[in-house]
Each structure stands twice: as structure tokens, then as C-alpha cells.
Amino acid sequence: MSQYLAVGLTHYLVVAALLFGMGLFAVITRNHAVAVLLGVELMLNAANINLMAFSRFRASAGMAALQGQAFALIVIALAACEAVVGLAIILVLYRNMATVNPDEADELKW
Amino acid sequence: MPIDDLTQVSVQLHLTVLAILVLALDLVIPRRGTWGLLWNKLPAGVATAGLLLGLYPVALLWGIGPRTEFSGCLAINNFVLFFQGIFLVVGALVILLSIDFFRNLRQGYNEYFSLIVFLVLGMTVLAAANDLVVLVVAFELVSIPSYVLAAYLRRDPKSNEAGLKYFLYGAAASAMMLYGLTIVYGLGGTTNLLALGEKLEAHVIAGGGLLAPLALVLMGVGLGYKIAMAPFHAWAPDVYEGAPTPVTTLLSVGPKAAGFAIVARVLWQLGQPLLGGWPMLVAILATLTMFTGNLLALRQTNMKRMLAYSSIAHAGYMLIAVVVGPNTEWAAQSLVFYIGAYVLMNVGAFAVAILVERNAGNALIASYDGLARSAPLAAAAMGIFLLSLTGIPGTVGFVGKFLLFGAAINSQTWWWLALVGIINSVISLYYYMNVVRVMYFSKARHLERIRWSAGVAAVICVTLAGTLALGIAPMPLLSITAHASYLAAYF
């Protein structure tokens, strides 16, 4: 295989960094709570790509390589838990205030 | 796995069983009819007794010596055990404060106590985490129940909003922390904190790069959010005001203390290899946190919001010990002592706030008008808690600040942090004493008389006794915290 076709660690890290940046951008700019939650999911998946890439390319053989993969699986489970609780809170807020825009939920102000 | 390992996590096992037991009791006991009284009282009682009983395994593990268990996943040493003891006491005190507060809740009365126990479980794991995976799982085990608890009054829009804000800030912050941790894993090639320290040293000697500081900053976002450090404190006032007050009490001491346990352990082990100048960075943030908390507290008219800004300021004081920390055992001791003192005085102040809020129907400072005449005992207790939060001699808050600022001056490099802390204590005197002025010197009288509840009275008695007794004779807590500062020698 010619050299410039080989996909290495850097490629994965760049993809993950782009994904993380897009997620962060969504979190900062979106004014819909579900869209913010989607942005957070993008950030978590960026972390997962990082974990998989590092465990494939960087870690020495054996235990250390598995750590990254187990870490990624656990992060997927945690992301699901967080989404469940988040959507439940968004739903309750919508019932009471008929909005899911964090900027419009402004009962609390200094 | 040898069975001996299980005794090393007996605190966590105990709490897991307890949380499930409380949930099961709620399901098994009939809610209506003759069993109704039992349904109302038993789960809360079991949770309180169980949390206090958890101090027994903590005491058994105390002093055996620093070690790691479960393939190096959990660190067990006196520093960690001291924090675990504090979490158990905080959980029990918060349940006592909640029993009367949530009495009229139509749904989910007993689940509330189970959630508190799960949260305490999360904090005990977070303080002991010695592996990045365990750290992340424990972080979420603390965060997820606290989102639910902040939004627990389902029909109250303020509580919903508090839950949503806490969730959105928290989810984003923990995702950033996770991204930082994956970079740390990539640089070190392992998830074990102890091993990472050595691996990262090798990485730095080999040239380093920009990734390591980036990882530290990303981790700082997540952990800084948990301890309400400026500039990641913006959620705190809104969440503290909107959440049910017993939950606010818990959030202001529990996750903050757990956050400090893990901030100290992570920074003292990984700070140096990741970013050599981290103490300066944290010192600047500590200064920013103290000024932000104290200056914004000056203008508050709502007691819960004022205490929120005050708790941000106290995070700033505690960060002084984290900065000085790795060099001296004195700093590690002052950190654990200050957290113990802060738990006593802050839970006490919130207990009086809950009492007044239940009687007045709101948390405005105006409701404290003439409290000294309608409830002299409550007003005196509040006065003492506020004096202690300021750091007036004779209270435990003074001893805590004395140790903290003493550690900073003793380190010589960081003497100016003590100066900043003293200036901030003077600023804080203004808004704390404003409440005392309202209680004692106001002509108006907002409340005619106060109806006490047993749980709140018990919490005020315990915290008041602790604040005064340890303020006048701090030796018992000093000797315990001296044993809890082994950490500096260990790593």
C-alpha cells in the first residue's frame, strides 16, 4: 500500500477533534434543549473515537489496549443514562412552561 | 478475586444495598390503610440509620495504611476515608432536613431518599477513584441523581428550570472532561492514575507538546463545574435558588466536597507532568472565584442565592489549599479540615433557611425581619453559622481559615493568596452581617411565630454544637485531619 493512503492515529484524532468542535458549537449556539443534548452526544462520541484510536495505535499490547475499548463501551452506556434523565427533565419542563428553549426558561435571574 | 477485596469496598457495598433496600421498602409496604404510617416513616428512617451505620466500615478501614484495591481501581487511604465519612454524615443530615419539607409531595416521596443514598454512593466512589474509567462512572453517578433531585418538585417551574440548567451545564462539562481524559489516556497509555503519573513524566521528558496542557484544561472544565469554580460557576445561583432547599443543601456541600477530593488527587498526581505551571493557573482561578462569589453575593435579596454565591467564594478559599497542596502536609490537612468545617456551618445555615422558608413561604432575606423576636433560638443559630462562615474567632470557620491562610503563608511562594483570602473574608463580613442586622435590628417583624420540625431542629443542634465546640476546642478534628493528610507523603 502506498504511504499516503495509510490511515494513522492523526487522522482519527483530527476527525474526533472536528466532531468535538461541532458538538461544542451546537451546545453554545442552539437554543433548543434537545439540540443542545445532541451536541453533547457528539462531544461524547468524539471522546469515543479518541479512545478507540488510542487503544488501537498507542497502547502497548494486552491489558492497556483493552482498557480503551472497555472505557468506550462504558461511555456509551453513560451517554444513554444521561440522555434518559435529560429528556425526562426537558419533558417535565415542557409540560409546565410549554417551552424547551433554555433562554425562555427565565424564572431564575440575578 | 480474593474475598478479602470485598471488605475493602464495604462502604460502597453497604450503600448499594441500602439504596436498593429503601426502594424496595417503598414498593413492599402498602401506602394506604394501617400501614400508611410505616410507609411514611420507615424508608427515611432506614436511610438515615443506614448512612450513619456506614461510618462503622469507614472506621474499620481507617489507619491501615494507603493502598489501592480492585486491580488499582480504588485508592484507600485516610484522606479518602475522611471524605467518605463526611459524605455519610451529609447524607444523613440532608435526609433529616427533607422529611418535613417533602411531606406534601404526591409522588416519589420515598424514591427521594433512595436517590440521596445513590448520590452518596457516587461520592464515596468518586473520592476514591484511582482509574480514569472509575472516575468517569463515579462522576456520572454523582451527576445524574443530582439532576433529578434539582428538578424534584415536578409542578414547580423554578425547580424544572433548575434541573434543566444543571443538566445542560453538567452534561456539557462532563463531556469536555471526558474528552480531556481520553487525551490523558492516549498520552499515558493506561487509565490507572498512579501509573499515569510516571508514564506522563516520561512523555514530558520526551518533548511533551500542546496536547497535555489541553487535556488538563478540559479536565479542569468538568471538575471546576462540579466545585463551582469561576468561570464555570454560572449554574450555581440559578440551580441553588430553583432546587428544593434540602437538595440545595446537599449540592452545596456533597458534590463540592467530592469534587475537591478528586481535584486534589488528580492535580497533585497529574498536574505536574501535564502542565508545569498549573499551581499559578489554579491560583489565578482561586482569586477569581473568591472575588466573583463575594462581590456578587453583596447585592442578593434571596437567602438561597446569597448562600449560593457564598459557597462559590468558599470553593475559592479551598482552592488555596489545592494550590499549596503538593508541597506540604499542612495544606492537605487544611483542605480536609476546611471541608469538615464548611459542611458543619453551611448545612447549619441552610437548616435555618429551610425553617424560615417553610414558615414564610419564600426564601427572601426580607422574611428574616425581626426573626430574633419571633424565634430567638433560630436567629441566634443563624447568627453563629454566619459568623463561622465569615471566619470569626470562637467558631470552627475561624480555625479552618487560620489553617488555610497559614498554609499559604508558610509556603512563602503563595503568601499573596492568604492576603486575597483575608480581603475576601472582610468583603463577606458585609453580606453575612446584613442578615444579622435584619434579624436583630429591623423594626418590622415578618413572622409572628415559628413552627419547628423535629428533623430540622436535630440538624441545627448537631451542626451548632459542632461549629461552637470545634471552634473553641478544635483538637479532635485537628488530630483526625492530621491523620487524613498522609496523602502528601503517599504520592
Coordinates of C-alpha atoms in Angstrom, one line a residue:
Chain A
M1 CA 0.0 0.0 0.0
S2 CA 1.4 3.4 -0.8
Q3 CA 2.3 5.6 2.0
Y4 CA -0.2 8.4 1.6
L5 CA -3.2 6.1 1.7
A6 CA -2.4 4.7 5.2
V7 CA -4.8 6.0 7.8
G8 CA -3.0 6.7 11.0
L9 CA -3.6 7.9 14.5
T10 CA -3.6 11.5 13.5
H11 CA -6.5 11.1 11.0
Y12 CA -8.7 9.7 13.7
L13 CA -7.7 12.4 16.2
V14 CA -8.5 15.1 13.6
V15 CA -11.9 13.6 12.9
A16 CA -12.6 13.4 16.7
A17 CA -11.5 17.0 17.2
L18 CA -13.7 18.2 14.4
L19 CA -16.7 16.2 15.9
F20 CA -15.9 17.6 19.3
G21 CA -15.8 21.2 17.9
M22 CA -19.1 20.7 16.1
G23 CA -20.7 19.4 19.3
L24 CA -19.4 22.3 21.4
F25 CA -20.6 24.7 18.7
A26 CA -24.1 23.2 18.9
V27 CA -24.1 23.4 22.7
I28 CA -23.1 27.0 22.7
T29 CA -25.3 28.3 19.8
R30 CA -28.5 26.2 19.8
N31 CA -31.5 27.4 21.8
H32 CA -33.4 24.2 21.8
A33 CA -32.7 21.9 24.7
V34 CA -32.8 18.7 22.6
A35 CA -30.4 20.2 20.1
V36 CA -28.0 21.0 23.0
L37 CA -28.3 17.4 24.1
L38 CA -27.4 16.3 20.6
G39 CA -24.4 18.5 20.7
V40 CA -23.3 16.8 24.0
E41 CA -23.8 13.4 22.3
L42 CA -21.4 14.5 19.5
M43 CA -18.8 15.5 22.1
L44 CA -19.1 12.1 23.9
N45 CA -18.7 10.3 20.5
A46 CA -15.7 12.4 19.7
A47 CA -14.2 11.1 23.0
N48 CA -15.1 7.5 22.0
I49 CA -13.3 7.9 18.7
N50 CA -10.3 9.2 20.6
L51 CA -10.4 6.2 22.9
M52 CA -10.7 3.6 20.1
A53 CA -7.9 5.3 18.1
F54 CA -5.6 5.5 21.1
S55 CA -6.2 1.9 22.1
R56 CA -5.6 0.7 18.6
F57 CA -2.4 2.7 17.8
R58 CA -0.8 3.9 21.0
A59 CA -1.3 1.4 23.9
S60 CA 1.2 -1.5 24.3
A61 CA -0.2 -5.0 23.8
G62 CA -2.5 -6.7 26.2
M63 CA -4.3 -5.1 29.1
A64 CA -3.8 -1.5 28.1
A65 CA -5.4 -1.9 24.7
L66 CA -8.5 -3.4 26.2
Q67 CA -8.8 -0.5 28.7
G68 CA -9.6 2.0 26.0
Q69 CA -12.2 -0.3 24.4
A70 CA -13.9 -1.0 27.7
F71 CA -13.8 2.7 28.5
A72 CA -15.6 3.4 25.2
L73 CA -18.3 0.8 26.0
I74 CA -18.9 2.3 29.4
V75 CA -19.1 5.9 27.9
I76 CA -21.8 4.7 25.5
A77 CA -23.8 3.3 28.5
L78 CA -23.3 6.5 30.5
A79 CA -24.4 8.6 27.5
A80 CA -27.6 6.6 27.3
C81 CA -28.3 7.2 31.1
E82 CA -27.6 10.9 30.7
A83 CA -29.9 11.2 27.7
V84 CA -32.8 9.4 29.6
V85 CA -32.6 11.8 32.6
G86 CA -32.1 14.8 30.3
L87 CA -35.1 14.1 28.1
A88 CA -37.3 13.4 31.2
I89 CA -36.3 16.8 32.6
I90 CA -37.0 18.5 29.3
L91 CA -40.4 16.8 29.1
V92 CA -41.4 17.9 32.6
L93 CA -40.3 21.5 31.8
Y94 CA -42.3 21.5 28.5
R95 CA -45.4 20.4 30.4
N96 CA -45.2 23.2 32.9
M97 CA -43.8 26.0 30.7
A98 CA -44.7 25.0 27.1
T99 CA -41.1 25.7 26.0
V100 CA -37.9 23.8 25.5
N101 CA -35.8 26.9 25.0
P102 CA -33.3 27.3 27.8
D103 CA -33.3 31.1 27.1
E104 CA -37.0 31.4 27.6
A105 CA -37.0 29.5 30.8
D106 CA -36.1 32.5 32.8
E107 CA -37.9 32.3 36.1
L108 CA -34.5 32.5 37.8
K109 CA -32.5 35.7 37.2
W110 CA -30.0 37.5 39.2
Chain B
M1 CA -10.8 -12.2 43.1
P2 CA -10.0 -12.9 46.7
I3 CA -12.9 -12.4 49.1
D4 CA -10.6 -10.0 51.1
D5 CA -11.0 -7.4 48.4
L6 CA -14.7 -7.1 49.2
T7 CA -14.0 -5.8 52.8
Q8 CA -12.1 -3.0 51.2
V9 CA -15.2 -1.7 49.4
S10 CA -17.6 -2.5 52.3
V11 CA -18.6 1.2 52.5
Q12 CA -19.7 1.1 48.8
L13 CA -21.4 -2.3 49.1
H14 CA -23.2 -1.1 52.2
L15 CA -24.6 1.9 50.4
T16 CA -25.6 0.0 47.3
V17 CA -27.6 -2.5 49.4
L18 CA -29.1 0.4 51.5
A19 CA -30.3 2.3 48.4
I20 CA -32.0 -0.8 46.9
L21 CA -33.5 -1.6 50.3
V22 CA -35.0 1.8 50.6
L23 CA -36.5 1.5 47.1
A24 CA -37.8 -2.0 48.0
L25 CA -39.4 -0.8 51.2
D26 CA -41.3 1.8 49.3
L27 CA -42.7 -0.9 47.0
V28 CA -43.4 -3.6 49.5
I29 CA -45.2 -1.5 52.3
P30 CA -48.8 -0.7 51.3
R31 CA -49.3 3.1 51.1
R32 CA -52.9 3.2 52.3
G33 CA -54.6 2.0 55.4
T34 CA -52.9 1.0 58.7
W35 CA -49.5 0.6 57.0
G36 CA -49.6 4.2 55.8
L37 CA -47.7 5.5 58.8
L38 CA -44.9 2.9 58.4
W39 CA -44.7 3.8 54.6
N40 CA -44.3 7.4 55.6
K41 CA -41.6 6.9 58.2
L42 CA -39.7 3.7 57.7
P43 CA -37.7 4.3 54.4
A44 CA -36.5 7.7 55.6
G45 CA -35.5 6.2 59.0
V46 CA -33.8 3.2 57.4
A47 CA -31.9 5.5 55.1
T48 CA -30.7 7.9 57.9
A49 CA -29.7 5.0 60.2
G50 CA -28.1 3.1 57.3
L51 CA -26.0 6.2 56.3
L52 CA -24.8 6.7 59.9
L53 CA -24.1 2.9 60.2
G54 CA -21.8 3.3 57.1
L55 CA -19.4 5.1 59.4
Y56 CA -18.6 1.8 61.0
P57 CA -16.9 0.2 57.9
V58 CA -15.1 3.6 57.4
A59 CA -13.8 3.4 60.9
L60 CA -12.6 -0.2 60.4
L61 CA -10.6 0.7 57.3
W62 CA -9.2 3.9 58.9
G63 CA -5.5 3.9 59.6
I64 CA -4.5 0.6 58.0
G65 CA -2.3 2.4 55.5
P66 CA -2.5 3.8 52.0
R67 CA -3.2 1.1 49.3
T68 CA -5.0 0.5 46.1
E69 CA -7.6 -2.3 45.7
F70 CA -9.5 -3.9 42.8
S71 CA -6.6 -4.0 40.3
G72 CA -5.7 -0.5 41.3
C73 CA -9.1 0.9 40.6
L74 CA -9.8 2.4 44.0
A75 CA -7.4 4.2 46.3
I76 CA -8.0 3.6 50.0
N77 CA -6.2 5.9 52.4
N78 CA -7.2 8.1 55.3
F79 CA -7.6 11.2 53.0
V80 CA -10.3 9.3 51.0
L81 CA -11.9 7.7 54.1
F82 CA -12.2 11.1 55.8
F83 CA -14.2 12.4 52.8
Q84 CA -16.3 9.2 52.7
G85 CA -17.2 9.8 56.4
I86 CA -18.2 13.4 55.6
F87 CA -20.4 12.2 52.7
L88 CA -22.2 9.7 55.0
V89 CA -22.9 12.4 57.6
V90 CA -24.0 14.9 54.9
G91 CA -26.4 12.4 53.5
A92 CA -28.0 11.7 56.9
L93 CA -28.3 15.4 57.8
V94 CA -29.9 16.2 54.4
I95 CA -32.5 13.4 54.9
L96 CA -33.4 14.8 58.3
L97 CA -33.9 18.2 56.7
S98 CA -36.0 16.7 53.9
I99 CA -38.6 14.6 55.8
D100 CA -40.8 17.6 56.7
F101 CA -40.0 19.6 53.5
F102 CA -41.3 16.9 51.1
R103 CA -44.2 15.7 53.3
N104 CA -46.8 17.0 50.9
L105 CA -45.2 15.5 47.8
R106 CA -47.8 13.5 46.0
Q107 CA -45.4 11.2 44.0
G108 CA -42.0 9.8 44.6
Y109 CA -41.7 10.6 48.4
N110 CA -39.6 7.6 49.3
E111 CA -37.6 7.4 46.0
Y112 CA -36.1 10.7 47.1
F113 CA -34.3 9.1 50.0
S114 CA -33.1 6.3 47.7
L115 CA -31.7 8.8 45.3
I116 CA -29.8 10.6 48.1
V117 CA -28.2 7.3 49.1
F118 CA -27.2 6.6 45.4
L119 CA -25.7 10.1 45.3
V120 CA -23.7 9.4 48.5
L121 CA -22.6 6.1 46.9
G122 CA -21.4 8.0 43.9
M123 CA -19.5 10.5 46.0
T124 CA -17.7 7.7 48.0
V125 CA -16.6 6.1 44.7
L126 CA -15.6 9.5 43.2
A127 CA -13.4 10.4 46.2
A128 CA -11.6 7.0 46.0
A129 CA -11.3 6.7 42.2
N130 CA -7.8 5.8 41.1
D131 CA -8.7 4.9 37.5
L132 CA -10.0 7.2 34.7
V133 CA -12.9 4.8 33.9
V134 CA -14.0 4.7 37.6
L135 CA -13.6 8.4 37.8
V136 CA -16.0 8.9 34.9
V137 CA -18.5 6.4 36.1
A138 CA -18.5 7.9 39.6
F139 CA -18.7 11.4 38.2
E140 CA -21.9 10.4 36.4
L141 CA -23.2 8.5 39.4
V142 CA -23.0 11.8 41.3
S143 CA -24.3 14.0 38.5
I144 CA -27.3 12.0 37.3
P145 CA -29.1 11.7 40.7
S146 CA -28.4 15.4 41.4
Y147 CA -30.0 16.5 38.1
V148 CA -33.2 14.5 39.1
L149 CA -33.1 15.9 42.7
A150 CA -32.7 19.5 41.5
A151 CA -35.9 19.0 39.4
Y152 CA -37.7 17.1 42.1
L153 CA -40.7 19.4 42.6
R154 CA -42.3 18.5 39.3
R155 CA -45.1 21.0 39.3
D156 CA -42.8 23.9 40.2
P157 CA -41.4 25.7 37.1
K158 CA -38.5 27.1 39.1
S159 CA -37.4 23.6 40.1
N160 CA -37.8 22.3 36.5
E161 CA -35.7 25.1 35.3
A162 CA -33.0 24.5 37.9
G163 CA -33.0 20.8 36.8
L164 CA -32.7 21.7 33.1
K165 CA -29.9 24.3 33.7
Y166 CA -28.0 21.9 35.9
F167 CA -28.3 19.1 33.4
L168 CA -27.3 21.2 30.3
Y169 CA -24.3 22.7 32.0
G170 CA -23.4 19.4 33.7
A171 CA -23.7 17.3 30.6
A172 CA -21.5 19.7 28.5
A173 CA -18.9 20.0 31.3
S174 CA -18.6 16.2 31.8
A175 CA -18.3 15.7 28.1
M176 CA -15.4 18.1 28.0
M177 CA -13.8 16.4 30.9
L178 CA -14.2 13.1 29.3
Y179 CA -12.6 14.3 26.1
G180 CA -9.7 15.6 28.2
L181 CA -9.4 12.2 30.0
T182 CA -9.2 10.4 26.6
I183 CA -6.2 12.5 25.7
V184 CA -4.6 11.7 29.0
Y185 CA -5.2 8.0 28.3
G186 CA -3.7 8.4 24.9
L187 CA -0.6 10.2 26.2
G188 CA 0.0 7.8 29.1
G189 CA -1.3 4.5 27.5
T190 CA -3.1 3.4 30.7
T191 CA -6.1 4.5 32.7
N192 CA -4.6 4.0 36.2
L193 CA -3.9 7.3 37.9
L194 CA -0.8 6.2 39.8
A195 CA 0.8 4.6 36.7
L196 CA -0.3 7.6 34.6
G197 CA 1.8 9.9 36.8
E198 CA 5.0 8.0 35.9
K199 CA 4.1 7.5 32.2
L200 CA 3.3 11.2 31.7
E201 CA 6.6 12.2 33.3
A202 CA 8.3 10.1 30.6
H203 CA 6.2 11.8 27.9
V204 CA 7.2 15.2 29.1
I205 CA 10.9 14.3 29.2
A206 CA 10.4 13.1 25.6
G207 CA 9.3 16.5 24.5
G208 CA 5.7 17.0 25.6
G209 CA 3.6 19.1 23.3
L210 CA 0.4 21.1 23.4
L211 CA -1.9 18.1 24.0
A212 CA -1.0 17.7 27.7
P213 CA -1.9 21.2 28.8
L214 CA -5.1 21.0 26.6
A215 CA -6.1 17.8 28.4
L216 CA -5.5 19.4 31.8
V217 CA -7.7 22.5 30.9
L218 CA -10.5 20.2 29.6
M219 CA -10.4 18.2 32.8
G220 CA -10.5 21.5 34.7
V221 CA -13.7 22.5 33.0
G222 CA -15.5 19.3 34.2
L223 CA -14.1 19.3 37.7
G224 CA -14.4 23.1 38.0
Y225 CA -18.0 22.9 37.2
K226 CA -18.5 20.3 40.0
I227 CA -16.9 22.5 42.6
A228 CA -18.5 25.7 41.2
M229 CA -15.1 27.4 40.4
A230 CA -15.2 30.6 38.4
P231 CA -15.6 30.9 35.4
F232 CA -17.7 27.7 35.5
H233 CA -19.9 28.8 38.4
A234 CA -22.8 30.4 36.3
W235 CA -25.1 27.4 37.0
A236 CA -24.8 27.6 40.8
P237 CA -27.0 30.6 41.7
D238 CA -29.9 29.5 39.5
V239 CA -29.8 25.9 40.5
Y240 CA -29.4 26.7 44.2
E241 CA -32.4 29.1 44.0
G242 CA -34.7 26.8 42.0
A243 CA -33.9 23.4 43.5
P244 CA -35.8 22.3 46.6
T245 CA -33.9 23.8 49.6
P246 CA -32.8 20.4 51.1
V247 CA -31.4 19.5 47.7
T248 CA -29.6 22.8 47.6
T249 CA -28.1 22.0 50.9
L250 CA -26.8 18.7 49.6
L251 CA -25.5 20.2 46.3
S252 CA -23.6 23.0 48.2
V253 CA -21.6 20.5 50.4
G254 CA -21.7 17.0 48.9
P255 CA -20.7 17.1 45.2
K256 CA -18.5 20.1 46.1
A257 CA -16.6 18.1 48.7
A258 CA -16.4 15.1 46.4
G259 CA -15.1 17.4 43.6
F260 CA -12.4 18.7 45.9
A261 CA -11.3 15.2 46.9
I262 CA -10.8 14.2 43.2
V263 CA -9.5 17.6 42.1
A264 CA -6.8 17.4 44.8
R265 CA -5.9 13.8 44.0
V266 CA -5.8 14.4 40.2
L267 CA -3.9 17.7 40.3
W268 CA -1.4 16.5 42.9
Q269 CA -0.6 13.4 40.8
L270 CA -1.1 14.5 37.2
G271 CA -0.8 18.3 37.4
Q272 CA 3.0 18.5 37.2
P273 CA 3.5 16.3 34.1
L274 CA 0.5 17.7 32.3
L275 CA 1.3 21.4 32.8
G276 CA 4.2 22.6 34.9
G277 CA 2.6 25.9 35.7
W278 CA -0.7 24.5 37.0
P279 CA -0.4 26.0 40.5
M280 CA -0.3 29.5 39.0
L281 CA -3.3 28.8 36.8
V282 CA -5.3 27.4 39.8
A283 CA -4.1 30.3 42.0
I284 CA -5.5 32.8 39.5
L285 CA -8.8 30.9 39.2
A286 CA -9.0 30.7 43.0
T287 CA -8.6 34.5 43.2
L288 CA -11.2 35.0 40.5
T289 CA -13.6 32.5 42.3
M290 CA -13.3 34.3 45.7
F291 CA -13.9 37.7 44.2
T292 CA -16.8 36.6 42.0
G293 CA -18.6 34.8 44.8
N294 CA -18.1 37.5 47.4
L295 CA -18.8 40.6 45.2
L296 CA -21.9 39.1 43.6
A297 CA -23.2 38.0 47.0
L298 CA -23.3 41.6 48.1
R299 CA -26.4 42.5 46.1
Q300 CA -28.6 39.4 46.7
T301 CA -32.0 39.7 48.2
N302 CA -32.7 36.0 48.2
M303 CA -31.2 33.9 51.0
K304 CA -30.6 30.8 48.8
R305 CA -28.9 32.9 46.1
M306 CA -26.8 34.6 48.7
L307 CA -25.7 31.3 50.1
A308 CA -25.0 30.1 46.5
Y309 CA -22.5 32.9 45.9
S310 CA -21.1 32.4 49.4
S311 CA -20.5 28.7 48.5
I312 CA -18.7 29.8 45.3
A313 CA -16.5 32.0 47.4
H314 CA -15.7 29.1 49.8
A315 CA -14.7 27.0 46.8
G316 CA -12.2 29.7 46.1
Y317 CA -10.8 29.5 49.7
M318 CA -10.5 25.8 49.4
L319 CA -8.6 26.0 46.1
I320 CA -5.8 27.8 48.0
A321 CA -5.1 24.5 49.8
V322 CA -5.1 22.7 46.4
V323 CA -2.5 25.2 45.0
V324 CA -0.2 24.9 48.1
G325 CA -1.1 21.2 48.5
P326 CA 1.6 19.0 46.9
N327 CA 4.5 20.7 48.8
T328 CA 3.2 20.4 52.4
E329 CA 1.1 18.1 54.6
W330 CA -0.1 21.2 56.3
A331 CA -2.0 22.2 53.1
A332 CA -3.6 18.7 52.7
Q333 CA -4.7 18.9 56.4
S334 CA -6.1 22.4 56.0
L335 CA -8.1 21.2 52.9
V336 CA -9.8 18.4 54.8
F337 CA -10.3 20.5 57.9
Y338 CA -11.9 23.3 56.0
I339 CA -14.2 20.9 54.2
G340 CA -15.3 19.4 57.5
A341 CA -15.8 22.9 59.0
Y342 CA -17.6 24.1 55.8
V343 CA -20.0 21.1 56.0
L344 CA -21.0 21.9 59.6
M345 CA -21.6 25.7 59.1
N346 CA -23.1 25.6 55.7
V347 CA -25.6 22.7 56.5
G348 CA -26.5 24.6 59.7
A349 CA -27.1 27.9 57.8
F350 CA -29.3 26.0 55.3
A351 CA -31.2 24.3 58.1
V352 CA -32.3 27.6 59.5
A353 CA -33.0 28.8 56.0
I354 CA -35.3 25.8 55.5
L355 CA -37.0 26.5 58.8
V356 CA -37.7 30.2 57.8
E357 CA -38.7 29.2 54.3
R358 CA -41.3 26.7 55.5
N359 CA -42.8 29.3 57.7
A360 CA -42.6 32.3 55.5
G361 CA -43.3 30.6 52.2
N362 CA -40.4 32.2 50.4
A363 CA -36.6 32.5 50.8
L364 CA -36.2 36.3 50.7
I365 CA -33.9 37.9 53.2
A366 CA -36.8 40.3 53.9
S367 CA -38.5 37.3 55.6
Y368 CA -35.8 37.4 58.3
D369 CA -37.1 40.8 59.5
G370 CA -37.3 40.6 63.3
L371 CA -36.5 36.9 63.5
A372 CA -34.7 37.5 66.8
R373 CA -38.0 38.3 68.4
S374 CA -40.2 35.6 66.8
A375 CA -37.7 32.8 67.0
P376 CA -34.7 33.8 69.2
L377 CA -33.0 30.4 69.1
A378 CA -33.2 30.1 65.3
A379 CA -31.9 33.7 64.9
A380 CA -29.0 33.0 67.3
A381 CA -28.1 29.8 65.5
M382 CA -28.2 31.6 62.1
G383 CA -26.0 34.3 63.5
I384 CA -23.4 31.9 64.7
F385 CA -23.4 30.0 61.4
L386 CA -22.9 33.2 59.5
L387 CA -20.1 34.4 61.9
S388 CA -18.5 31.0 61.3
L389 CA -18.8 31.3 57.5
T390 CA -17.1 34.7 57.9
G391 CA -14.3 33.2 60.0
I392 CA -14.8 35.0 63.4
P393 CA -12.7 33.5 66.3
G394 CA -14.6 31.1 68.5
T395 CA -16.1 29.3 65.6
V396 CA -14.9 26.4 63.5
G397 CA -14.8 28.6 60.4
F398 CA -12.0 30.6 62.0
V399 CA -9.8 27.6 62.7
G400 CA -10.4 26.4 59.1
K401 CA -9.4 29.8 57.6
F402 CA -6.5 30.1 60.0
L403 CA -5.1 26.7 58.8
L404 CA -5.7 27.6 55.1
F405 CA -4.1 31.0 55.2
G406 CA -1.4 29.7 57.5
A407 CA -0.5 27.0 54.9
A408 CA -0.4 29.6 52.2
I409 CA 1.9 31.9 54.2
N410 CA 4.1 29.0 55.3
S411 CA 4.7 28.0 51.7
Q412 CA 6.2 31.5 51.1
T413 CA 5.5 31.3 47.3
W414 CA 1.8 31.7 47.8
W415 CA 1.6 34.2 50.7
W416 CA -0.4 36.6 48.4
L417 CA -3.2 34.0 48.2
A418 CA -3.6 34.4 52.0
L419 CA -3.8 38.2 51.5
V420 CA -6.5 37.7 48.8
G421 CA -8.4 35.4 51.2
I422 CA -8.3 37.8 54.1
I423 CA -9.5 40.7 51.9
N424 CA -12.4 38.5 50.7
S425 CA -13.3 37.5 54.3
V426 CA -13.7 41.2 55.0
I427 CA -15.9 41.6 52.0
S428 CA -18.0 38.6 53.0
L429 CA -18.5 40.1 56.5
Y430 CA -20.7 42.8 54.9
Y431 CA -23.4 40.5 53.4
Y432 CA -23.3 37.9 56.2
M433 CA -23.8 40.7 58.8
N434 CA -26.5 42.2 56.8
V435 CA -28.6 39.1 57.6
V436 CA -27.8 39.5 61.3
R437 CA -28.8 43.2 61.1
V438 CA -32.1 42.3 59.5
M439 CA -32.7 39.6 62.2
Y440 CA -31.8 41.7 65.2
F441 CA -32.2 45.4 64.4
S442 CA -35.1 45.5 62.0
K443 CA -38.2 47.3 63.3
A444 CA -40.5 45.2 61.2
R445 CA -41.5 41.7 62.2
H446 CA -42.2 39.4 59.3
L447 CA -43.1 36.2 61.1
E448 CA -45.3 36.1 64.2
R449 CA -44.1 32.7 65.4
I450 CA -42.2 29.8 64.1
R451 CA -43.4 26.2 63.8
W452 CA -40.4 23.8 64.3
S453 CA -40.0 20.4 62.8
A454 CA -38.1 17.7 64.6
G455 CA -35.7 16.9 61.8
V456 CA -34.6 20.5 61.2
A457 CA -34.2 21.1 65.0
A458 CA -32.0 18.0 65.3
V459 CA -29.8 19.1 62.4
I460 CA -29.5 22.7 63.8
C461 CA -28.5 21.2 67.2
V462 CA -25.8 18.9 65.8
T463 CA -24.3 21.5 63.5
L464 CA -24.4 24.3 66.1
A465 CA -22.7 22.0 68.7
G466 CA -20.1 21.1 66.1
T467 CA -19.5 24.7 65.0
L468 CA -19.0 26.0 68.5
A469 CA -17.3 23.1 70.2
L470 CA -14.7 22.6 67.4
G471 CA -14.3 26.4 67.2
I472 CA -13.3 26.6 70.9
A473 CA -11.5 23.2 71.2
P474 CA -10.5 22.1 67.6
M475 CA -8.1 19.4 68.8
P476 CA -10.3 16.3 68.0
L477 CA -10.9 17.4 64.4
L478 CA -7.2 18.6 64.1
S479 CA -5.9 15.2 65.1
I480 CA -8.2 13.3 62.8
T481 CA -7.4 15.6 59.9
A482 CA -3.6 15.3 60.7
H483 CA -4.0 11.5 60.1
A484 CA -6.1 12.2 56.9
S485 CA -3.2 14.2 55.3
Y486 CA -1.0 11.2 54.7
L487 CA -1.7 11.7 51.1
A488 CA 1.1 14.2 50.5
A489 CA 3.6 11.6 51.8
Y490 CA 2.0 8.8 49.9
F491 CA 2.2 10.2 46.3

